[in-house]
Short mmCIF file of N, CA and C in Angstrom, two decimals:
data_model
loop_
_atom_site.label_atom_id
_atom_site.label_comp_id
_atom_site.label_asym_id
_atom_site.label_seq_id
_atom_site.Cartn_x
_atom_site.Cartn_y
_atom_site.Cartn_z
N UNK A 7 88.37 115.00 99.31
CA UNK A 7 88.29 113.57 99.62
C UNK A 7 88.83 113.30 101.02
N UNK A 8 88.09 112.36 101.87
CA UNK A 8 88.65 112.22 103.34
C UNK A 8 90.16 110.62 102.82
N UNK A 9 90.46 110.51 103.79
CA UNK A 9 91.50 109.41 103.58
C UNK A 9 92.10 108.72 104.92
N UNK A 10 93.13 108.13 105.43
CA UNK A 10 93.12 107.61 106.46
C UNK A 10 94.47 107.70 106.48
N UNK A 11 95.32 108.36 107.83
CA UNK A 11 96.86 108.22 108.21
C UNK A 11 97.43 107.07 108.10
N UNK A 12 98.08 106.82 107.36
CA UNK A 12 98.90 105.79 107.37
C UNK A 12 100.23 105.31 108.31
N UNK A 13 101.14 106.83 108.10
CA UNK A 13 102.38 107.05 108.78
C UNK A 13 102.70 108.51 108.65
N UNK A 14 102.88 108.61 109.87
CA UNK A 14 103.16 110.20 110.40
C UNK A 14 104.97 109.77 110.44
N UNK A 15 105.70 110.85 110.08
CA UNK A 15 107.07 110.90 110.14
C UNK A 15 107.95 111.97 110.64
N UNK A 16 106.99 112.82 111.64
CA UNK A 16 107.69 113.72 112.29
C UNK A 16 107.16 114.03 114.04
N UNK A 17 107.83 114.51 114.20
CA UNK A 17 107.29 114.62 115.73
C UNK A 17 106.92 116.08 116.28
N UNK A 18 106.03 116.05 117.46
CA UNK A 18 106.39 117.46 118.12
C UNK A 18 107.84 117.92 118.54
N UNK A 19 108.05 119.78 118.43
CA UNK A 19 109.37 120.35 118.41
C UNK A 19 110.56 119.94 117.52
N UNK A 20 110.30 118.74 116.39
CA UNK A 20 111.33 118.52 115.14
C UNK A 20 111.08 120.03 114.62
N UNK A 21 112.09 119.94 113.58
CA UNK A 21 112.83 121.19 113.02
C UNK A 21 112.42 120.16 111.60
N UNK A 22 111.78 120.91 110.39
CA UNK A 22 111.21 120.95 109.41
C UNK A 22 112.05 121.58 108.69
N UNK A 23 111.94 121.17 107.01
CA UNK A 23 112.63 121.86 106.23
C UNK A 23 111.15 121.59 104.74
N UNK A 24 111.43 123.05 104.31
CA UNK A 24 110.05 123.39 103.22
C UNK A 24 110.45 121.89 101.91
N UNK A 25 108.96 121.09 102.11
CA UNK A 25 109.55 120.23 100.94
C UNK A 25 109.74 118.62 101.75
N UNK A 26 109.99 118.55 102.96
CA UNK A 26 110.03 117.16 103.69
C UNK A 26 108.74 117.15 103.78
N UNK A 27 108.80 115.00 103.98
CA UNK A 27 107.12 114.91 104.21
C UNK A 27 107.30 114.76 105.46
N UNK A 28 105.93 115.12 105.70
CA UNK A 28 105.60 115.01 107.23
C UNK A 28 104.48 113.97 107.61
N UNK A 29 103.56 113.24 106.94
CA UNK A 29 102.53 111.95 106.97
C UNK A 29 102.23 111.74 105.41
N UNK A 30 101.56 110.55 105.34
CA UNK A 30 101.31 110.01 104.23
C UNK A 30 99.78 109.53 104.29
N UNK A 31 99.17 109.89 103.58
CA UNK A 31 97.33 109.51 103.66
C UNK A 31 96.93 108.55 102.86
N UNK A 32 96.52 107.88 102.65
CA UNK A 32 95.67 106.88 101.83
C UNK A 32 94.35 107.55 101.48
N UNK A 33 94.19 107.41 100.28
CA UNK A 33 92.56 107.99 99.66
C UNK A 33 92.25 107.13 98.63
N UNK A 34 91.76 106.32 98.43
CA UNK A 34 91.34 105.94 97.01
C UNK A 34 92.52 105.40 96.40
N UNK A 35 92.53 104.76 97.58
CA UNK A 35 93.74 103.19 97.59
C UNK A 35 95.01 103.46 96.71
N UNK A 36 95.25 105.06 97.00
CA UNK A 36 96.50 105.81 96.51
C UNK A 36 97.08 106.83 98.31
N UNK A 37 98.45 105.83 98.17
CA UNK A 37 99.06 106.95 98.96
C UNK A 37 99.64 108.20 98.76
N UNK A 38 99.30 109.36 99.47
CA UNK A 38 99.76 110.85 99.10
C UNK A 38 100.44 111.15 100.25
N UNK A 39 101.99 111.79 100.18
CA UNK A 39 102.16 112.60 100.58
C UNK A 39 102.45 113.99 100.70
N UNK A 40 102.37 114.30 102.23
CA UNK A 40 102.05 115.39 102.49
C UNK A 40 103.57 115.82 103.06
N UNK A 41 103.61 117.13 102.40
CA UNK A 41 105.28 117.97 103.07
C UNK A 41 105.27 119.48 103.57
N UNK A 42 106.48 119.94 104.28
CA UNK A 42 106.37 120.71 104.81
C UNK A 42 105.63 121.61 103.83
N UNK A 43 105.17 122.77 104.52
CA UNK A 43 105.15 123.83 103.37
C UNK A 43 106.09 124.97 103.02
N UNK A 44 106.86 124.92 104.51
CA UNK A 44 107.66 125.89 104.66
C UNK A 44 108.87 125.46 105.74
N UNK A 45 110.17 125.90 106.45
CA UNK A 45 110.66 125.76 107.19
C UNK A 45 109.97 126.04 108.30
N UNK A 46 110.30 125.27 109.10
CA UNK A 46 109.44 125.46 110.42
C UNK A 46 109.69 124.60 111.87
N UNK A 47 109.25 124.66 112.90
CA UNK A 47 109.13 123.30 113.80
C UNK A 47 107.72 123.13 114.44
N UNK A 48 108.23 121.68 114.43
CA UNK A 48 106.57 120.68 114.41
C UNK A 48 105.83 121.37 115.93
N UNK A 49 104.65 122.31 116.18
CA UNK A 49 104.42 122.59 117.50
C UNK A 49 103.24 121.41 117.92
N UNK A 50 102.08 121.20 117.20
CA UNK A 50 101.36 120.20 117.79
C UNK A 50 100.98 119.39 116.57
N UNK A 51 100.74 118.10 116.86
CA UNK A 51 100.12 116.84 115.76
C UNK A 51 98.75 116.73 116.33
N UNK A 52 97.57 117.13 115.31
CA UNK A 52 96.44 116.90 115.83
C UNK A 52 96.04 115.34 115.83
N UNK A 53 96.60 114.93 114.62
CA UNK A 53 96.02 113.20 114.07
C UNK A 53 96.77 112.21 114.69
N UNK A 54 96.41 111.13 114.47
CA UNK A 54 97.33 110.07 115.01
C UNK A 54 97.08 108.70 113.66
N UNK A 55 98.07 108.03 113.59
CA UNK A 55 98.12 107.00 112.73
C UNK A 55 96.43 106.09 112.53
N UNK A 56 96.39 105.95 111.07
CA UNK A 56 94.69 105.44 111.90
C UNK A 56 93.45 106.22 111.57
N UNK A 57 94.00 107.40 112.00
CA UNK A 57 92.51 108.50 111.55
C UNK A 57 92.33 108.64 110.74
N UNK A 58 90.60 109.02 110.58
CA UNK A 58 90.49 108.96 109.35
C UNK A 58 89.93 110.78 109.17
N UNK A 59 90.94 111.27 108.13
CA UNK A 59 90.59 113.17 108.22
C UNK A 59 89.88 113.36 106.89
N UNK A 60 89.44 114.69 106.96
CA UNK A 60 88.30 115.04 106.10
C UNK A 60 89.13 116.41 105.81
N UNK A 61 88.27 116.76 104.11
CA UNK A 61 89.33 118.06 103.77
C UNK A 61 89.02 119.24 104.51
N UNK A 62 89.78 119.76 104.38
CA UNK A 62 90.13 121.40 105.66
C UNK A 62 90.59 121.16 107.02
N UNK A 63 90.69 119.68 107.04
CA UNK A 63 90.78 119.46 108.62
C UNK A 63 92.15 119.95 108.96
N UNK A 64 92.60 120.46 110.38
CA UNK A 64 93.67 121.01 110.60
C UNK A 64 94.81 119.48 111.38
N UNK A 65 95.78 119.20 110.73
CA UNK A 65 96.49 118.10 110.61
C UNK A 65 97.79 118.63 111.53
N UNK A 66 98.55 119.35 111.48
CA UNK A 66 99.86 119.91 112.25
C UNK A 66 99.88 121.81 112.10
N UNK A 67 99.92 122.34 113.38
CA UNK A 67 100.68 123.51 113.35
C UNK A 67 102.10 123.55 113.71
N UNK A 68 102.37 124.64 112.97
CA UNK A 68 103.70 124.84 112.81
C UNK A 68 103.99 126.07 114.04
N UNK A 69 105.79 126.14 114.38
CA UNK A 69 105.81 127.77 114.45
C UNK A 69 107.22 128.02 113.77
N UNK A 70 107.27 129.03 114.43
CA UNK A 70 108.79 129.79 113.92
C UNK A 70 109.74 128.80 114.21
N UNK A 71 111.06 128.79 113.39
CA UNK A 71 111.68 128.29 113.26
C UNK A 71 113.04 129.18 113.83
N UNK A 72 113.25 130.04 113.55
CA UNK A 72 113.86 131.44 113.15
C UNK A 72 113.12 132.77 113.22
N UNK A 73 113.66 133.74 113.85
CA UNK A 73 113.07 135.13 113.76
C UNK A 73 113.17 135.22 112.74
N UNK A 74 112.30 135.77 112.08
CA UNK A 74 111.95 136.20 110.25
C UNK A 74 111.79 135.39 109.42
N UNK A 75 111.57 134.24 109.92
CA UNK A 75 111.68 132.56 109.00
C UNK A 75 109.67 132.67 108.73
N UNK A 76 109.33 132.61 109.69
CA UNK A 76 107.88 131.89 109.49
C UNK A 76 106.74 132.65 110.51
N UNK A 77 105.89 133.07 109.93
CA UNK A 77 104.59 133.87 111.12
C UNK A 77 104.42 132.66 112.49
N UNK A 78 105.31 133.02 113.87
CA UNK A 78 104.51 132.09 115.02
C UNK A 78 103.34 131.60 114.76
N UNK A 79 102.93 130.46 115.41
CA UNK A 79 101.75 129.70 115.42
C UNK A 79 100.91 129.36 114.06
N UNK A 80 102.09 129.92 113.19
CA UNK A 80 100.92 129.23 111.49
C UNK A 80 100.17 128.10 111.94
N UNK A 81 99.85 127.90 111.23
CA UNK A 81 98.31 126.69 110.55
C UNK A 81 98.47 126.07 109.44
N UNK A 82 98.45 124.99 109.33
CA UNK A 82 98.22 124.57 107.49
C UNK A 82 97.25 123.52 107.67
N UNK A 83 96.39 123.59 106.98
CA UNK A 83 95.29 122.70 106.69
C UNK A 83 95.68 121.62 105.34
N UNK A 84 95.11 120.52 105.68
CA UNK A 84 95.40 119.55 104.30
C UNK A 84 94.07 120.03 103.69
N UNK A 85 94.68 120.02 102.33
CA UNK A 85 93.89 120.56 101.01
C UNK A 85 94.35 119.53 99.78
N UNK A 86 93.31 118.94 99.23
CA UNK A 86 93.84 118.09 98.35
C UNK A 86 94.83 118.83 97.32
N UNK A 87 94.32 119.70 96.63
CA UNK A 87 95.12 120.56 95.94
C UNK A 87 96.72 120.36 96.10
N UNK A 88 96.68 120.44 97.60
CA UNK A 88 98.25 120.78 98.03
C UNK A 88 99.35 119.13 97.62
N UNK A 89 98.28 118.30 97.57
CA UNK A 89 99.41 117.06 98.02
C UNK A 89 99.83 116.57 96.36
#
């Protein structure tokens, strides 16, 4: 299901913890949020408040947080599943 940003609540280079949300989507006049997946820090925000995203779309990469914490430059895609 696509949905529309409501409120983003983190920024580029914040420090993430697995389990915080990081935006909130509207779909079917239900808000979902969305949380870390893992420890991490915020490297880029593709979306902006407003947009409207579609599933698989790539929403925030992450990177390392910590040596041995998290694979550099992960990816997480919003997946309804996930929220």
């Amino acid at each position: 299901l696509s949905g529309r940003v409501v409120r983003i609540v983190v920024q580029p280079g914040q420090a993430v913890r697995s389990g915080q949300p990081l935006l909130f989507i509207e779909s079917m006049k239900m808000e979902n949020e969305i949380c870390a997946p893992f420890d991490a820090i915020i490297k880029t925000i593709f979306i902006a408040e407003g947009n409207v995203v579609q599933p698989e779309q790539l929403l925030i990469e992450f990177e390392k947080e910590k040596e041995g914490d998290v694979d550099a430059g992960r990816q997480v895609k919003h997946e309804q599943e996930a929220v």
